[in-house]
Coordinates of C-alpha atoms in Angstrom, one line a residue:
X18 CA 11.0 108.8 270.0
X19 CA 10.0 111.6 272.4
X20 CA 12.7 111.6 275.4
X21 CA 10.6 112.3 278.6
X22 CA 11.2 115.5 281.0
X23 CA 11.3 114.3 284.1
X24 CA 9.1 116.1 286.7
X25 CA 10.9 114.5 289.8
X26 CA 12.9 116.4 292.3
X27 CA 16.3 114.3 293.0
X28 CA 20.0 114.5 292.2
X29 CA 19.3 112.3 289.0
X30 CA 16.2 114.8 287.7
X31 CA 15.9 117.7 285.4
X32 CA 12.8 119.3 287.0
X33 CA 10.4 121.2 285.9
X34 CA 7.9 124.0 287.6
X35 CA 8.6 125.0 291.3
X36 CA 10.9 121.7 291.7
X37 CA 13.4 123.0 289.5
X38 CA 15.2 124.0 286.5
X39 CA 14.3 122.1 283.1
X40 CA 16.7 119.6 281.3
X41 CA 16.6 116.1 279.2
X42 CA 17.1 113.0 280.9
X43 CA 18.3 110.5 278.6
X44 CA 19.4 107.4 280.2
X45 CA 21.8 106.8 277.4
X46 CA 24.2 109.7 277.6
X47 CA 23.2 111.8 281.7
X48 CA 26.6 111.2 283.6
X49 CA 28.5 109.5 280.9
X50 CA 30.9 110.6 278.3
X51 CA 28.9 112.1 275.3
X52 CA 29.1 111.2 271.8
X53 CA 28.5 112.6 268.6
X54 CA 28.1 111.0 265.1
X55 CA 28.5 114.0 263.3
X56 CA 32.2 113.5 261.9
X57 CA 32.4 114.5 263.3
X58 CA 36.0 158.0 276.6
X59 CA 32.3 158.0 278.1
X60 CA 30.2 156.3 275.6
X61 CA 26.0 156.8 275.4
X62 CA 24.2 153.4 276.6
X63 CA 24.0 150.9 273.5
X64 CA 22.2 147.0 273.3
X65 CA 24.2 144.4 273.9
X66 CA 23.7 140.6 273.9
X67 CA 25.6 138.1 276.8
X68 CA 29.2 137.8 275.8
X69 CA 27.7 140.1 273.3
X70 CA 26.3 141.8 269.9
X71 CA 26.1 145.2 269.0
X72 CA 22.3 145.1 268.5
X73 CA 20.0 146.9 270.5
X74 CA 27.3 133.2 280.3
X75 CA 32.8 117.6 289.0
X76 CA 29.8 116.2 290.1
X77 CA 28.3 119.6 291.8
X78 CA 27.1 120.0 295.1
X79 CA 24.9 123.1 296.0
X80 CA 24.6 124.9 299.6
X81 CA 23.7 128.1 300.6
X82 CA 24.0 129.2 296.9
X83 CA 27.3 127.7 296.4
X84 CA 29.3 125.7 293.7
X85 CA 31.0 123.2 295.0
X86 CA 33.8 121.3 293.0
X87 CA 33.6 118.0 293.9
X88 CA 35.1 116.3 291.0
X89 CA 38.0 118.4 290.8
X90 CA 40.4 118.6 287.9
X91 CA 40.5 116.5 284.8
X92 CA 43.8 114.5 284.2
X93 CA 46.2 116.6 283.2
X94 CA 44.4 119.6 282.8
X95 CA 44.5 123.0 285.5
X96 CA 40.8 123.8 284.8
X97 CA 38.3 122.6 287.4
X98 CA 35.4 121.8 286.5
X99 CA 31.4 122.0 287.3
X100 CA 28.3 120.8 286.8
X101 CA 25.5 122.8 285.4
X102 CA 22.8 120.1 285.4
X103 CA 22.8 116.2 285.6
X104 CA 24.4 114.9 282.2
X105 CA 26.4 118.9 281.7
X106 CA 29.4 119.0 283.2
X107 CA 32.2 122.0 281.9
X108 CA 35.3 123.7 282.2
X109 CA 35.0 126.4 284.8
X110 CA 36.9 128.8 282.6
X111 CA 34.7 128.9 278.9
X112 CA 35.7 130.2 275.9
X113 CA 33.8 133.0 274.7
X114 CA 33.6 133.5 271.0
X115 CA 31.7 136.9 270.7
X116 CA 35.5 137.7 269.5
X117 CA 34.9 135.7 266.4
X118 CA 31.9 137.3 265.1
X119 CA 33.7 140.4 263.8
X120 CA 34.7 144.0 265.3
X121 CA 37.1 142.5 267.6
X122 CA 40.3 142.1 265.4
X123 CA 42.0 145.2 267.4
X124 CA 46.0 144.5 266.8
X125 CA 46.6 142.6 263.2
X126 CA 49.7 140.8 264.8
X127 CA 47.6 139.2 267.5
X128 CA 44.3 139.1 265.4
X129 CA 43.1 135.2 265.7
X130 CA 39.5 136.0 265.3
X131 CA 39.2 134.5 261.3
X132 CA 39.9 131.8 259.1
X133 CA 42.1 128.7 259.8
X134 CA 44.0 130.4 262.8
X135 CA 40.5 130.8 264.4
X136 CA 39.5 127.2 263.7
X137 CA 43.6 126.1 265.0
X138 CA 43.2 128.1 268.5
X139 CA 40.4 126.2 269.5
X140 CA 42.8 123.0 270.4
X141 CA 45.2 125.3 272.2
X142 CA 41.9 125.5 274.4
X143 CA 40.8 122.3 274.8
X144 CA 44.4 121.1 275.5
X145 CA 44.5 123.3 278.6
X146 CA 41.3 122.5 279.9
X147 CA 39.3 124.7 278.7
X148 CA 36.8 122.5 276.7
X149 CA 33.7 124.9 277.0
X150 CA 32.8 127.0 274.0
X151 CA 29.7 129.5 273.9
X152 CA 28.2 131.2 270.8
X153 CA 24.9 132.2 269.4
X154 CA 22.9 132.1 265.7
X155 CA 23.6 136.2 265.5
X156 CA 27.8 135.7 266.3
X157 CA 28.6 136.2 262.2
X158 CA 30.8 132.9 261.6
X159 CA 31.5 131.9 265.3
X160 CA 29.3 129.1 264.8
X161 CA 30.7 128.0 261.5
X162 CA 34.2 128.2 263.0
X163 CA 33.8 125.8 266.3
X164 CA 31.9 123.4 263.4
X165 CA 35.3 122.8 261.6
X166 CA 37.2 122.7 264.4
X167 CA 34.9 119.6 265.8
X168 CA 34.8 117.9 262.3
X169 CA 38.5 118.4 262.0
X170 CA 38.6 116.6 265.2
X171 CA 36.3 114.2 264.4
X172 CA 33.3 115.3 266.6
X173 CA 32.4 116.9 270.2
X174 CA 33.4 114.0 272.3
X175 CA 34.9 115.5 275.4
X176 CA 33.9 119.1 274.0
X177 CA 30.7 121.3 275.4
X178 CA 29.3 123.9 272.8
X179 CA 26.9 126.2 274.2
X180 CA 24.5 128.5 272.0
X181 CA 21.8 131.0 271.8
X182 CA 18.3 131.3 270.4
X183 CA 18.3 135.2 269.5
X184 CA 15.0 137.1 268.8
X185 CA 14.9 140.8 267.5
X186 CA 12.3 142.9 265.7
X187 CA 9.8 140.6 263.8
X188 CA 11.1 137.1 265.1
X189 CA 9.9 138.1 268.6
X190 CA 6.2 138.1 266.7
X191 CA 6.3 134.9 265.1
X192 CA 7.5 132.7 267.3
X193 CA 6.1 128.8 266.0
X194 CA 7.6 125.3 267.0
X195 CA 8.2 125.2 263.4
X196 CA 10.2 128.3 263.7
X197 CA 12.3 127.1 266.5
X198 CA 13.2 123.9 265.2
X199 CA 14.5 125.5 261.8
X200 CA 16.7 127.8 263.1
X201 CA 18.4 124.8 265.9
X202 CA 18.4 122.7 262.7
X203 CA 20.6 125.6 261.3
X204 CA 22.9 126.2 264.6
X205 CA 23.1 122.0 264.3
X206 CA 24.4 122.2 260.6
X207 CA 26.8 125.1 261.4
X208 CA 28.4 123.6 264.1
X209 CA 28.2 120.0 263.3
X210 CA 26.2 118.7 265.6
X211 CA 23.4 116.2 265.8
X212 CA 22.2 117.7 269.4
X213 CA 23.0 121.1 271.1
X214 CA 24.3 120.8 275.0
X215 CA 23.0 124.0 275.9
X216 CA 20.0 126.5 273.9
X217 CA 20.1 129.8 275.8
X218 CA 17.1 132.1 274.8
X219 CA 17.9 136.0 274.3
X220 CA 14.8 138.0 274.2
X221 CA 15.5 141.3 273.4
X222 CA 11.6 143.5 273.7
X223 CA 10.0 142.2 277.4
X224 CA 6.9 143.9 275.8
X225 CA 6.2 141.1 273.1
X226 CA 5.2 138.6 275.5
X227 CA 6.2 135.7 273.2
X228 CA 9.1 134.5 275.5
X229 CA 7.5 132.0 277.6
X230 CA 6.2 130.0 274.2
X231 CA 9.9 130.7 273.0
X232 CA 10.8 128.6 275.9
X233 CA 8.5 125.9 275.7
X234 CA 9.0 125.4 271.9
X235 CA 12.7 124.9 272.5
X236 CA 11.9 122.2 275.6
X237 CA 10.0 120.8 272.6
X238 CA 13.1 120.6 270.6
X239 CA 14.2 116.7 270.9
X240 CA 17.9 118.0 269.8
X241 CA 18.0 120.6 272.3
X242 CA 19.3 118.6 275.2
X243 CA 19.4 121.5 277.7
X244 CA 17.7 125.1 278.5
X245 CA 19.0 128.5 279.0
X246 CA 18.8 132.0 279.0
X247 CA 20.9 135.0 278.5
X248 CA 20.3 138.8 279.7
X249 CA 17.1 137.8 281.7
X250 CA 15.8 139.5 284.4
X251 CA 14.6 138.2 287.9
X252 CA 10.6 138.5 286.9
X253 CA 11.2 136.3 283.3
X254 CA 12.7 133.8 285.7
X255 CA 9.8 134.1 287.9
X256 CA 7.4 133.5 284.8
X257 CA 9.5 130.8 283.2
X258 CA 9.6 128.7 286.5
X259 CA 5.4 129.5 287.0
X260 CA 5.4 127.7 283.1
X261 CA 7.0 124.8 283.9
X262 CA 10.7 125.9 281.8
X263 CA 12.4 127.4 284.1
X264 CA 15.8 127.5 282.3
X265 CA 19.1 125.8 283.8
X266 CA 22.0 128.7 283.4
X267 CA 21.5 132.2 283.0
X268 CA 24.1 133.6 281.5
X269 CA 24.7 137.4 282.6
X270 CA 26.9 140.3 282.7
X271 CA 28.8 140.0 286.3
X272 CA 32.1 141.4 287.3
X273 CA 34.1 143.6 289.7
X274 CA 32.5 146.5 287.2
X275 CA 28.8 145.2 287.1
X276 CA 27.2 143.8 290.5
X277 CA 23.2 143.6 288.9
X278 CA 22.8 140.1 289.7
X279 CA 23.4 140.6 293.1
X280 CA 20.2 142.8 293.3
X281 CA 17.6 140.0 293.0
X282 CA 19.1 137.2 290.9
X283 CA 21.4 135.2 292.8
X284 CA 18.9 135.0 295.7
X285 CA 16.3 133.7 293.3
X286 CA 18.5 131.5 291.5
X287 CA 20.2 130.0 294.5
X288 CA 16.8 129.6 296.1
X289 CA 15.6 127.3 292.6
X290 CA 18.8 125.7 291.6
X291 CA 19.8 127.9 288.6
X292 CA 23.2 128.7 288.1
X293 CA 24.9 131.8 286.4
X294 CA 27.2 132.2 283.6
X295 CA 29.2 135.6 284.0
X296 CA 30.6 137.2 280.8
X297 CA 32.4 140.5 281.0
X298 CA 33.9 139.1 283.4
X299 CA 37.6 140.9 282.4
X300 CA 35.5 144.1 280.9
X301 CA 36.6 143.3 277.3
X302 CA 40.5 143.2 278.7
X303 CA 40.6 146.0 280.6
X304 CA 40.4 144.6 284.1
X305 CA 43.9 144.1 283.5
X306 CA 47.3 145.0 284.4
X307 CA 47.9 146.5 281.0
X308 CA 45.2 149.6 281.8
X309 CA 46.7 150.2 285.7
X310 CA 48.1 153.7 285.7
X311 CA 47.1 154.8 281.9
X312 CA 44.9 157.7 281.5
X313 CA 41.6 157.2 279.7
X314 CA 42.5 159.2 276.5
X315 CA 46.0 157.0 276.0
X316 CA 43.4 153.9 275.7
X317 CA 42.7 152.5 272.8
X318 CA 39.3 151.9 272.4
X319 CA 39.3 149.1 268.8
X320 CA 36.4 146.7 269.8
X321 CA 33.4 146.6 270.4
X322 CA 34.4 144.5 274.0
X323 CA 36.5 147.8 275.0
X324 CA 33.6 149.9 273.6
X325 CA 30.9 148.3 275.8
X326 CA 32.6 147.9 278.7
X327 CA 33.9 151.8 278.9
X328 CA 30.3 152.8 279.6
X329 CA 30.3 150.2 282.2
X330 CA 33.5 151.5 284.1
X331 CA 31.4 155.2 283.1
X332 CA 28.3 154.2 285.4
X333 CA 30.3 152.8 288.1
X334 CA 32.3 155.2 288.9
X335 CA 34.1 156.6 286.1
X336 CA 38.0 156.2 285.4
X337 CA 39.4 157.6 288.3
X338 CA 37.4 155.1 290.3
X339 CA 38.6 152.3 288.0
X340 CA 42.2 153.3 288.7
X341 CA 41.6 153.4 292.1
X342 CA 40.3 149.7 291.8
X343 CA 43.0 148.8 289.6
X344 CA 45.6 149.6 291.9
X345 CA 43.9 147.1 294.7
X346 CA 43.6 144.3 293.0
X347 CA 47.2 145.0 292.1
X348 CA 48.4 145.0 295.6
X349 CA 46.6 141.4 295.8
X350 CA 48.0 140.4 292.7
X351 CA 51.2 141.1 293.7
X352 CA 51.0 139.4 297.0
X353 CA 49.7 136.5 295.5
X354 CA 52.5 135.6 292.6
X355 CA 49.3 136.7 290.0
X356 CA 47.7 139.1 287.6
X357 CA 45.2 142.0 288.2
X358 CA 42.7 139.2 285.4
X359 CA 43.5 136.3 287.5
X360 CA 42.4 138.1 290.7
X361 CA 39.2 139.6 289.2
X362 CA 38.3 136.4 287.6
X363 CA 38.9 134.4 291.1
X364 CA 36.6 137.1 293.1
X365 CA 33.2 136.4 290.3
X366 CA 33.9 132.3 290.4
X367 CA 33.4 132.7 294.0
X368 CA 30.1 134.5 293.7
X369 CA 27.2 132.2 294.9
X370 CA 25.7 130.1 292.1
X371 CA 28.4 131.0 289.5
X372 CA 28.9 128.1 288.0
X373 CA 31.8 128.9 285.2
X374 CA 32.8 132.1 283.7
X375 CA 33.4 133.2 280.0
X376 CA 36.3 134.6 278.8
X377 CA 36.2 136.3 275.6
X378 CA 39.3 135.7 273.7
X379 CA 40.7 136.9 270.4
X380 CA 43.4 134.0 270.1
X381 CA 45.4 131.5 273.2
X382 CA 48.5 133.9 274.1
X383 CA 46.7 133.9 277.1
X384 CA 45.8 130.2 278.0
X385 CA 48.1 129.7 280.6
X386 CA 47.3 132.8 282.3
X387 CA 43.6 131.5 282.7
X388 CA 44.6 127.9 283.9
X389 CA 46.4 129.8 286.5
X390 CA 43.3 131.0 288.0
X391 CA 42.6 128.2 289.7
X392 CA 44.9 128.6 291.9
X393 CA 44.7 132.1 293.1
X394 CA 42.8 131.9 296.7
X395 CA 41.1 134.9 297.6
X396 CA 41.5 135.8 301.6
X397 CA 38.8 137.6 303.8
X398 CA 41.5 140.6 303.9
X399 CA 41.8 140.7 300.3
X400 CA 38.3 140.8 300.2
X401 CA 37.5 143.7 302.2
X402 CA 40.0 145.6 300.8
X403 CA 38.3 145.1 297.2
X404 CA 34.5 146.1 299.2
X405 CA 36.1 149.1 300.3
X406 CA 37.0 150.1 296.9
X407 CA 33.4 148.9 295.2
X408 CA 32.2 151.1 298.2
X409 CA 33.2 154.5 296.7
X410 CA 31.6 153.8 293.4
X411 CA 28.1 153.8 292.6
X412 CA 26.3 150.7 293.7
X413 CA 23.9 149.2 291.1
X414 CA 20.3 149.4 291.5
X415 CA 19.1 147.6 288.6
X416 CA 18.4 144.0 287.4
X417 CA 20.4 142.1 284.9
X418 CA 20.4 143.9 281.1
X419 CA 17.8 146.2 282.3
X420 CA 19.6 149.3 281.6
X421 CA 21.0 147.9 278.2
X422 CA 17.6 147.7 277.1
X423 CA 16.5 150.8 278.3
X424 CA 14.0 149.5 281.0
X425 CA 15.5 150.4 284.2
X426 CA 18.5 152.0 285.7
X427 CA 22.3 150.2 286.3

């Protein structure tokens, strides 16, 4: 049976069009537990996907572009958590498994990015709080990987599993409901599930024009139970919401290093109920008090993560900028009882409509350190002192991914 869209504006509606962003009501499951019957040095500018690929983020009260946290913590657990939509609640802290698709090993001894001691790190996770996964169809075996770690646990109750609809090259040309529903059917399989919490659509060529039916076909999808996008820019929201898909979450780059979405996007997403997913949130692990004081040529740059994110820390202001910055949010750190990560995470989940943020992870050494973000509280003073430092770099100018893909500047 077709499950309806709903088209009315309300805090019990998905809406479509100008009233809002686009999601599944279905009476059976919106606002209660979900089950599942599955058993369940400067580098030159590359493409990257959210959260990423080398190829080419509480019941929930909104004001003024703000996420509130009404429903607080779960029991025994030190990860608030959020709404995205009506029915989608997660873990403000969400695992990002990028790190399982390959590339990201880095140091054997604390490689947890394969195999059975992938799969076994996901509980480590979910017994912390942190019960938000995202992946995509293009993340090699990430996919795979979450899939036996819900059927070993005998399905997704309690567990939210975001994904991604990738198109490159030829798929961006032959984009058919048929398509679509083969390759969700495929993510489905993979991960074990009969329905998909989250679809977020990565479009990688603006110029095939194909997007906006990429969008619809997935809203078509009656396993699909909510829309997003990844690496979009302010005028593909614009068009989605003028098509009636205007997608829940957009999941973007957004850190201390990378300010884009504050050039357009979180005014327009504020302004029509859309909330953002940051990833690169801890630039691939160096936002961190292990890099404070090393020079650039005694890092080691093994993944991809560190890779990317060098040519970020390159366009904002280079590495004695980055030190500079460093050494700040040190000083807070310090006065605070916390950690240069725990400081930068705190300043993006206070950035208006950011509803979670991702944090990639190659195993759970660090689990505690990210339930302890919570509870690092960010002062005006501490603030200022960070502006002044973002002041000396070089502000963005561009919108979100538009530099990866080589359409506008950073």
């Amino acid at each position: 049976m077709r499950v309806s869209v709903s088209r009315r504006a309300g805090p019990e509606a998905g809406c479509l069009g100008s009233v809002g962003p686009l999601t599944r009501r279905r009476p059976s499951s919106c606002g209660l537990p979900r089950t599942n019957t599955t058993r369940s040095s400067t580098l030159e500018r590359r493409n990257f996907l959210a959260g990423g690929t080398v190829a080419g983020l509480l019941g929930c009260s909104q004001t003024a572009g703000q996420v509130s946290l009404a429903a607080g913590l779960v029991d025994g657990a030190t990860i608030p958590r959020a709404e995205v939509c009506p029915g989608l609640e997660i873990s403000r802290v969400v695992k990002g498994c990028w790190q399982l698709s390959g590339g990201h090993r880095g140091d054997k001894a604390s490689d947890h990015t394969t195999g059975k001691s992938a799969v076994a790190d996901f509980d480590k996770f979910v017994e912390a709080g942190i019960t938000t996964f995202d992946t995509a169809d293009i993340y090699g075996p990430s996919e795979e990987l979450i899939g036996k770690f819900l059927d070993g646990r005998g399905g997704s109750e309690g567990v939210q599993v975001f994904t991604k609809f990738c198109c490159f090259g030829a798929d961006m040309d032959l984009v058919t409901q048929k398509m679509v529903d083969k390759r969700i059917k495929a993510s489905r399989m993979k991960l074990k599930m009969d329905e998909l919490d989250l679809v977020q659509l990565y479009w990688h060529d603006y110029g095939k024009k194909n997007y906006v039916d990429a969008m619809k076909s997935l809203s078509e999808n009656e396993t699909v139970r909510n829309i997003g996008v990844t690496n979009m820019d302010v005028r593909r929201l614009e068009e989605f919401k003028t098509a009636g898909v205007l997608p829940v979450l957009n999941q973007v780059q957004y850190s201390l290093l990378d300010r884009r979405p504050e050039n357009g996007m979180t005014t327009f997403c504020a302004e029509h109920g859309v909330k953002l997913l940051p990833y690169g949130v801890l630039a691939g692990g160096l936002l961190s008090d292990r890099y404070l004081g090393v020079p650039a040529s005694q890092v080691k740059f093994d993944t991809y993560s560190k890779q990317k994110y060098a040519s970020v820390i390159q366009q904002g202001g280079g590495w004695k900028w980055f030190q500079e910055l460093l050494s700040v949010l040190s000083e807070i750190a310090d006065s605070k009882g916390s950690t240069i990560a725990n400081v930068a995470s705190a300043w993006v989940l206070a950035r208006p409509q950011v509803v979670g943020i991702l944090i990639g992870a190659r195993n759970a050494d660090h689990v505690q350190d990210h339930q302890a973000i919570s509870r690092v509280s960010l002062e005006t003073g501490d603030l200022d002192k960070i502006a002044a430092v973002l002041d000396k770099g070089v502000k963005p100018q561009g919108d979100c991914y538009d530099w990866e893909r080589g359409t506008g500047p950073f």
